[in-house]
């Protein structure tokens, strides 16, 4: 009996020991026995997980027999069975199969090793301290082949251009978010992005056919992962300020202004009989108008799931106070990405999910351009002047006249507010069959409700302005777009052969409708003095209007990828698009591409120890663009005409055609060839990618100027006319390595060369002018076309000796101190015929660079960019260097005078254009620049300080746009001008602000 009792006790204790959890410590190391941080450590079949700290250590409660999984992107996953050991050490070498990384290329994902097209991948986590306060495109400044010009003003969107300008119209790329064609503009939360793929050539982008001519940017947002819920919090505050002009104060300005008047009087100006009268103010308009902007960005996300379900939920709030008076913005976003699946046996899997984001964006927009206002307004003019209508200072006919705008008055008397409520995303379902087929249906949607309000109060902001009544305008618009996508994928490996293909159909209807109303004489609240904001509180002159735009696009497409033994790669794509934007006889287009690749490093004869992988590839394809409106092939009718008949007491409404139509419009067709190679060296530490491309756009859509005598009075109708060409090369180099156990570093450098050329303009044209640029067949779009100068006349003898070959005096009205212009055509006078080609408006070379350094818990990142090989026109400097019209002046202006005969600048002359003509090269400057966009340093708190429930904690500081190397004398060499004809003309563009960002991240 006692023996049986002892046996029962022993068996019971054995079972209790077997099922009891034991807290076990362990460490994950790399091949050099150095700790690996941020490894997910999880018991197989359970949701609970933990993560290794900076030294690679972890603690986990285990039961004998548990299988522990170890995973981290970029390292080979490991599994260990727990048998009761007191400590665990796991080796996780780097994943030498980095080429197995999956890349999204549109309706499919493929291994990076199998790519035969030009695709660049950007992952925000690799630049974890990057600050993006604008649009998603602002993050791509260092991607090869992508030219990004960021915008500094709140709410203003930057410009993204891929491999040059291939059209005269909209050159923005196509954005695809989670498989749905959409936008990634100012209402998009950058924190939600997992990765960005840039499709740059026809092979990669042809699957999007008629809309891919400007390149494609595919954005994949974050998804949940199996395991315990992860909670991520981040918060950052940016302090921003603008660079400033070096302008005169009151004393300097009066001295130069008096000199300009004295020179004009001495030259016999009959309209001047004395110096100007000056106000008594001393106003620094830059100090008054510019301010320190504050950008707050707060983000929270929840993610996790089980084996058959995933979820990611995030919320974001961002506010921007602006760096000038009169503007601010606010944004809210809420995202939900979720999916669930169920297996019906081994051969059938059903999945359903959604990616939905709700956003609200509101902005109080600038109603003036303060970058121009601060130099157009004079330092002697006060901000407020009760003698003027509305009470603001802006000069008058007797004192310091200027036609500049008082920005305080303009922002007070005009109030423009825009609000946008938007919901977009997709719901999808898929069915996987026999590991061969995958059918997917995706319903994409984009709803937008736009609300615009413009209030014009009573008051003036510049001299000689008529006294207008108060006006209220309200505008309501709705945008609806749906995408119905059906795709069927096939994947099969048999022996050394792999086939991966997709076929599909897409239908995309689009609707935009707008209604508006406006009335004059807005009532004012007698208690508060504020204007009412509803049209019912406005008294007279009601006006209304509205319109609707409709479009439909139906497409079928297919792609076939073939791989033999990981050595020989072939891909073919075709898409057929049918669009309502063109007449029935031209509304169908076909867009094919073919590409091939050869991984030489997989060949048996290739035995180079220091080359890990080498692949050469080439492709050719045709893409399209449709840069026209919705009804450009349809004649426009004006319904305003009225006619009287009989006794003239009755009017009958009529209609008349106002714009000639062109029913022969068709797609712009862009043919592109791309050849390149990808190589990895020295145990995957050094990566090289090289691309050479040629792309030619035919049938470029452009407005054709025609005489009004033809009956056309509704704008220039579109025609397919020009042919454009862009050629270039791209080189991307990447080096990642470590020194010892704690110091890791990386360097990514890329450069590109671009040559733009007009091949044909059509309709017998060989050139055309746009202000100070000229576009000529055989040359790039918009070259500078200006009169060249040759310094100053230092004496009357120099004036008299400036003659042409026939002895004619070229500038008979010039005097010492005036500008000497070059008589280029030698006719003895300075006219438009003396203009010369003086440089390109398009940079030829681009440079991008990312550097990263990590030492234990500290990391440093530096992001740089540059553009070279072009000339920029400094518009603001042409404004405050002219003197023929009153504005502020440069503080370092060094005028020629008899007492200062070696002065560097021409003598100032008021109301005289001799030294002020805008078509001279005096303000044309070298636009080259190299800018350190961001410098960021962060610190990851050690795991020992965080406790059991905190996965990671991090603080960082980021400096933006503090260091720029350039000879350009404007506020910002990286200014934004979206006009393709004079893109490097700085017309007072809002500069990119300088700033600091302070941020913190916390993960549970």
Tab-separated table of C-alpha atoms in Angstrom, residues 102-366:
chain	number	residue	atom	x	y	z
A	102	UNK	CA	9.048	40.604	-52.322
A	103	UNK	CA	8.423	43.672	-54.485
A	104	UNK	CA	4.962	44.912	-55.454
A	105	UNK	CA	4.725	45.609	-59.201
A	106	UNK	CA	0.991	46.036	-59.740
A	107	UNK	CA	-1.620	43.276	-59.323
A	108	UNK	CA	1.264	40.978	-58.355
A	109	UNK	CA	4.266	40.605	-56.126
A	110	UNK	CA	7.535	39.136	-57.376
A	111	UNK	CA	10.883	38.322	-55.868
A	112	UNK	CA	13.430	41.081	-56.184
A	113	UNK	CA	15.716	38.535	-57.850
A	114	UNK	CA	13.145	38.046	-60.621
A	115	UNK	CA	12.715	41.723	-61.478
A	116	UNK	CA	13.471	42.628	-65.062
A	117	UNK	CA	12.234	46.223	-64.860
A	118	UNK	CA	13.439	49.415	-63.202
A	119	UNK	CA	11.883	49.505	-59.728
A	120	UNK	CA	13.131	51.453	-56.717
A	121	UNK	CA	11.959	50.565	-53.218
A	122	UNK	CA	11.774	52.994	-50.324
A	123	UNK	CA	11.000	51.787	-46.810
A	124	UNK	CA	10.257	54.451	-44.198
A	125	UNK	CA	11.680	52.222	-41.449
A	126	UNK	CA	15.092	52.529	-43.074
A	127	UNK	CA	14.882	56.292	-42.475
A	128	UNK	CA	13.085	56.020	-39.161
A	129	UNK	CA	13.849	59.601	-38.132
A	130	UNK	CA	12.598	61.125	-41.404
A	131	UNK	CA	10.241	64.044	-40.954
A	132	UNK	CA	7.548	64.426	-43.620
A	133	UNK	CA	5.131	67.308	-43.106
A	134	UNK	CA	3.954	67.556	-46.719
A	135	UNK	CA	2.964	64.800	-49.119
A	136	UNK	CA	4.249	61.251	-49.516
A	137	UNK	CA	6.348	62.317	-52.495
A	138	UNK	CA	8.495	64.464	-50.194
A	139	UNK	CA	9.994	61.257	-48.779
A	140	UNK	CA	11.332	60.214	-52.200
A	141	UNK	CA	13.939	62.955	-52.551
A	142	UNK	CA	16.791	60.438	-52.558
A	143	UNK	CA	15.269	57.817	-54.874
A	144	UNK	CA	17.233	57.546	-58.156
A	145	UNK	CA	15.415	58.815	-61.227
A	146	UNK	CA	12.826	60.677	-59.151
A	147	UNK	CA	12.941	64.471	-59.073
A	148	UNK	CA	11.080	65.878	-56.069
A	149	UNK	CA	10.551	69.581	-55.528
A	150	UNK	CA	9.003	70.098	-52.128
A	151	UNK	CA	6.648	72.933	-51.197
A	152	UNK	CA	7.111	74.997	-48.057
A	153	UNK	CA	3.627	76.452	-47.558
A	154	UNK	CA	1.017	74.583	-45.483
A	155	UNK	CA	-1.355	72.724	-47.769
A	156	UNK	CA	0.752	73.221	-50.876
A	157	UNK	CA	1.724	69.962	-52.519
A	158	UNK	CA	5.145	69.331	-53.976
A	159	UNK	CA	5.998	68.098	-57.439
A	160	UNK	CA	7.177	64.550	-58.185
A	161	UNK	CA	8.568	63.772	-61.618
A	162	UNK	CA	9.951	60.411	-62.733
A	163	UNK	CA	12.635	60.401	-65.435
A	164	UNK	CA	11.952	63.827	-66.823
A	165	UNK	CA	9.086	65.574	-68.579
A	166	UNK	CA	7.501	63.555	-71.340
A	167	UNK	CA	4.413	65.696	-71.792
A	168	UNK	CA	3.280	69.320	-71.954
A	169	UNK	CA	0.457	68.605	-69.527
A	170	UNK	CA	0.226	67.031	-66.109
A	171	UNK	CA	3.417	65.053	-65.464
A	172	UNK	CA	2.453	63.708	-62.029
A	173	UNK	CA	2.939	59.954	-61.583
A	174	UNK	CA	0.087	57.544	-60.962
A	175	UNK	CA	-0.394	56.629	-57.292
A	176	UNK	CA	-1.635	53.169	-56.314
A	177	UNK	CA	-2.411	52.632	-52.629
A	178	UNK	CA	-2.963	49.029	-51.486
A	179	UNK	CA	-3.853	48.059	-55.027
A	180	UNK	CA	-6.300	50.926	-55.584
A	181	UNK	CA	-5.560	53.834	-57.890
A	182	UNK	CA	-5.800	56.837	-55.611
A	183	UNK	CA	-3.882	59.864	-54.441
A	184	UNK	CA	-1.243	60.284	-51.769
A	185	UNK	CA	-1.612	63.984	-51.207
A	186	UNK	CA	-1.744	66.269	-48.214
A	187	UNK	CA	-4.486	64.276	-46.457
A	188	UNK	CA	-2.439	61.048	-46.406
A	189	UNK	CA	-0.787	59.834	-43.194
A	190	UNK	CA	2.859	59.018	-43.896
A	191	UNK	CA	3.081	56.989	-40.660
A	192	UNK	CA	0.819	54.302	-42.163
A	193	UNK	CA	3.243	53.382	-44.950
A	194	UNK	CA	5.065	50.065	-44.950
A	195	UNK	CA	6.888	50.497	-48.259
A	196	UNK	CA	6.881	52.512	-51.483
A	197	UNK	CA	7.716	51.046	-54.895
A	198	UNK	CA	8.525	53.397	-57.771
A	199	UNK	CA	7.905	51.830	-61.200
A	200	UNK	CA	10.070	53.799	-63.600
A	201	UNK	CA	10.060	51.963	-66.905
A	202	UNK	CA	7.569	50.413	-69.311
A	203	UNK	CA	8.202	46.832	-68.202
A	204	UNK	CA	7.267	47.603	-64.612
A	205	UNK	CA	4.464	50.095	-65.308
A	206	UNK	CA	2.786	48.734	-68.477
A	207	UNK	CA	0.253	46.824	-66.395
A	208	UNK	CA	-1.320	50.273	-65.717
A	209	UNK	CA	-1.388	51.142	-69.412
A	210	UNK	CA	-2.811	54.515	-70.375
A	211	UNK	CA	-2.120	56.160	-67.016
A	212	UNK	CA	1.456	55.016	-66.488
A	213	UNK	CA	3.283	57.339	-68.886
A	214	UNK	CA	4.575	59.475	-66.011
A	215	UNK	CA	5.600	56.489	-63.904
A	216	UNK	CA	3.801	54.712	-61.079
A	217	UNK	CA	4.229	54.981	-57.312
A	218	UNK	CA	2.828	51.988	-55.414
A	219	UNK	CA	2.224	52.479	-51.710
A	220	UNK	CA	1.696	49.526	-49.393
A	221	UNK	CA	0.344	50.364	-45.955
A	222	UNK	CA	1.062	48.466	-42.775
A	223	UNK	CA	-0.672	45.224	-41.902
A	224	UNK	CA	-0.927	43.302	-38.675
A	225	UNK	CA	1.171	40.240	-37.850
A	226	UNK	CA	0.403	37.118	-35.892
A	227	UNK	CA	0.997	37.594	-32.204
A	228	UNK	CA	0.004	39.618	-29.211
A	229	UNK	CA	-1.354	43.101	-29.842
A	230	UNK	CA	1.360	45.656	-30.528
A	231	UNK	CA	0.673	49.238	-29.529
A	232	UNK	CA	2.822	51.956	-31.075
A	233	UNK	CA	2.704	55.584	-30.016
A	234	UNK	CA	4.625	58.428	-31.579
A	235	UNK	CA	4.574	62.158	-31.088
A	236	UNK	CA	6.692	64.898	-32.589
A	237	UNK	CA	6.800	68.656	-32.721
A	238	UNK	CA	8.565	70.643	-35.417
A	239	UNK	CA	9.606	74.261	-35.048
A	240	UNK	CA	10.037	75.917	-38.437
A	241	UNK	CA	11.149	79.273	-39.744
A	242	UNK	CA	11.808	80.824	-43.132
A	243	UNK	CA	15.034	82.253	-44.553
A	244	UNK	CA	14.974	86.012	-45.073
A	245	UNK	CA	16.024	88.496	-47.704
A	246	UNK	CA	18.806	90.947	-46.902
A	247	UNK	CA	16.746	94.134	-47.286
A	248	UNK	CA	17.259	97.763	-46.342
A	249	UNK	CA	15.904	99.432	-43.238
A	250	UNK	CA	14.262	102.852	-43.261
A	251	UNK	CA	17.492	104.881	-43.377
A	252	UNK	CA	19.127	102.831	-46.136
A	253	UNK	CA	15.935	102.741	-48.178
A	254	UNK	CA	15.423	106.509	-48.101
A	255	UNK	CA	19.028	107.066	-49.163
A	256	UNK	CA	18.699	104.768	-52.190
A	257	UNK	CA	15.213	105.988	-53.058
A	258	UNK	CA	16.329	109.615	-53.001
A	259	UNK	CA	19.263	108.670	-55.239
A	260	UNK	CA	16.886	107.011	-57.735
A	261	UNK	CA	14.720	110.143	-57.825
A	262	UNK	CA	17.726	112.451	-58.214
A	263	UNK	CA	19.041	110.411	-61.147
A	264	UNK	CA	15.626	110.475	-62.812
A	265	UNK	CA	15.332	114.265	-62.350
A	266	UNK	CA	18.857	114.769	-63.653
A	267	UNK	CA	17.928	112.732	-66.734
A	268	UNK	CA	15.027	115.088	-67.381
A	269	UNK	CA	11.980	113.078	-66.260
A	270	UNK	CA	9.152	115.614	-66.726
A	271	UNK	CA	6.859	113.885	-64.206
A	272	UNK	CA	9.163	114.461	-61.248
A	273	UNK	CA	9.750	117.818	-59.608
A	274	UNK	CA	11.374	116.740	-56.371
A	275	UNK	CA	12.175	113.879	-54.047
A	276	UNK	CA	9.423	111.649	-52.700
A	277	UNK	CA	7.689	112.342	-49.418
A	278	UNK	CA	8.308	109.610	-46.862
A	279	UNK	CA	6.223	108.217	-44.063
A	280	UNK	CA	7.689	108.158	-40.588
A	281	UNK	CA	7.471	104.408	-39.985
A	282	UNK	CA	10.356	101.932	-39.790
A	283	UNK	CA	8.709	98.603	-40.530
A	284	UNK	CA	10.583	95.326	-40.954
A	285	UNK	CA	7.940	93.537	-42.973
A	286	UNK	CA	9.770	90.232	-42.814
A	287	UNK	CA	9.881	90.269	-39.014
A	288	UNK	CA	6.203	91.184	-38.914
A	289	UNK	CA	4.922	88.701	-41.509
A	290	UNK	CA	7.196	85.698	-40.961
A	291	UNK	CA	6.770	83.734	-37.751
A	292	UNK	CA	7.924	80.525	-36.106
A	293	UNK	CA	5.705	77.730	-37.316
A	294	UNK	CA	4.730	74.778	-35.159
A	295	UNK	CA	3.880	71.403	-36.678
A	296	UNK	CA	2.479	68.781	-34.314
A	297	UNK	CA	2.091	65.168	-35.406
A	298	UNK	CA	0.662	62.508	-33.092
A	299	UNK	CA	0.116	58.902	-34.119
A	300	UNK	CA	-1.178	55.744	-32.461
A	301	UNK	CA	-1.546	52.281	-33.967
A	302	UNK	CA	-2.728	48.863	-32.838
A	303	UNK	CA	-1.771	45.704	-34.691
A	304	UNK	CA	-1.776	41.988	-34.230
A	305	UNK	CA	-3.832	38.919	-35.004
A	306	UNK	CA	-3.920	35.180	-35.031
A	307	UNK	CA	-3.012	32.536	-37.545
A	308	UNK	CA	-6.086	33.253	-39.654
A	309	UNK	CA	-6.634	36.961	-39.090
A	310	UNK	CA	-4.690	40.204	-39.059
A	311	UNK	CA	-5.500	43.775	-38.116
A	312	UNK	CA	-3.856	47.189	-38.158
A	313	UNK	CA	-5.675	50.251	-36.831
A	314	UNK	CA	-4.141	53.718	-36.656
A	315	UNK	CA	-5.136	57.253	-35.840
A	316	UNK	CA	-3.259	60.448	-36.628
A	317	UNK	CA	-3.572	64.128	-35.849
A	318	UNK	CA	-1.410	66.770	-37.488
A	319	UNK	CA	-1.581	70.546	-37.194
A	320	UNK	CA	0.535	73.172	-38.908
A	321	UNK	CA	0.436	76.770	-37.711
A	322	UNK	CA	2.370	77.996	-40.761
A	323	UNK	CA	5.482	80.155	-40.945
A	324	UNK	CA	3.659	83.289	-42.130
A	325	UNK	CA	0.524	85.111	-41.082
A	326	UNK	CA	-2.831	84.084	-42.478
A	327	UNK	CA	-2.459	80.335	-42.875
A	328	UNK	CA	-2.795	77.159	-40.878
A	329	UNK	CA	-3.933	73.587	-41.470
A	330	UNK	CA	-5.263	70.637	-39.524
A	331	UNK	CA	-5.602	66.967	-40.419
A	332	UNK	CA	-7.242	63.911	-38.859
A	333	UNK	CA	-6.919	60.373	-40.247
A	334	UNK	CA	-8.242	57.019	-39.109
A	335	UNK	CA	-7.162	53.809	-40.835
A	336	UNK	CA	-8.345	50.233	-40.564
A	337	UNK	CA	-6.562	47.392	-42.377
A	338	UNK	CA	-7.899	43.935	-41.573
A	339	UNK	CA	-8.103	40.505	-43.121
A	340	UNK	CA	-9.319	37.058	-42.147
A	341	UNK	CA	-8.955	33.709	-43.820
A	342	UNK	CA	-10.198	30.156	-43.540
A	343	UNK	CA	-8.822	26.930	-44.920
A	344	UNK	CA	-11.256	24.491	-46.484
A	345	UNK	CA	-8.935	21.538	-46.533
A	346	UNK	CA	-5.398	21.649	-47.849
A	347	UNK	CA	-6.235	22.963	-51.291
A	348	UNK	CA	-8.704	25.786	-50.721
A	349	UNK	CA	-8.213	28.989	-48.774
A	350	UNK	CA	-10.698	31.842	-48.593
A	351	UNK	CA	-9.676	35.368	-47.502
A	352	UNK	CA	-11.630	38.546	-46.983
A	353	UNK	CA	-10.358	41.941	-45.896
A	354	UNK	CA	-10.370	45.697	-46.199
A	355	UNK	CA	-8.047	48.701	-46.237
A	356	UNK	CA	-9.990	51.843	-45.386
A	357	UNK	CA	-8.859	55.307	-44.361
A	358	UNK	CA	-11.009	58.240	-43.287
A	359	UNK	CA	-9.436	61.690	-43.388
A	360	UNK	CA	-10.471	65.247	-42.690
A	361	UNK	CA	-8.260	68.075	-43.868
A	362	UNK	CA	-8.955	71.742	-43.178
A	363	UNK	CA	-6.847	74.715	-44.210
A	364	UNK	CA	-7.023	78.455	-43.824
A	365	UNK	CA	-5.291	79.346	-47.063
A	366	UNK	CA	-3.052	82.278	-47.825
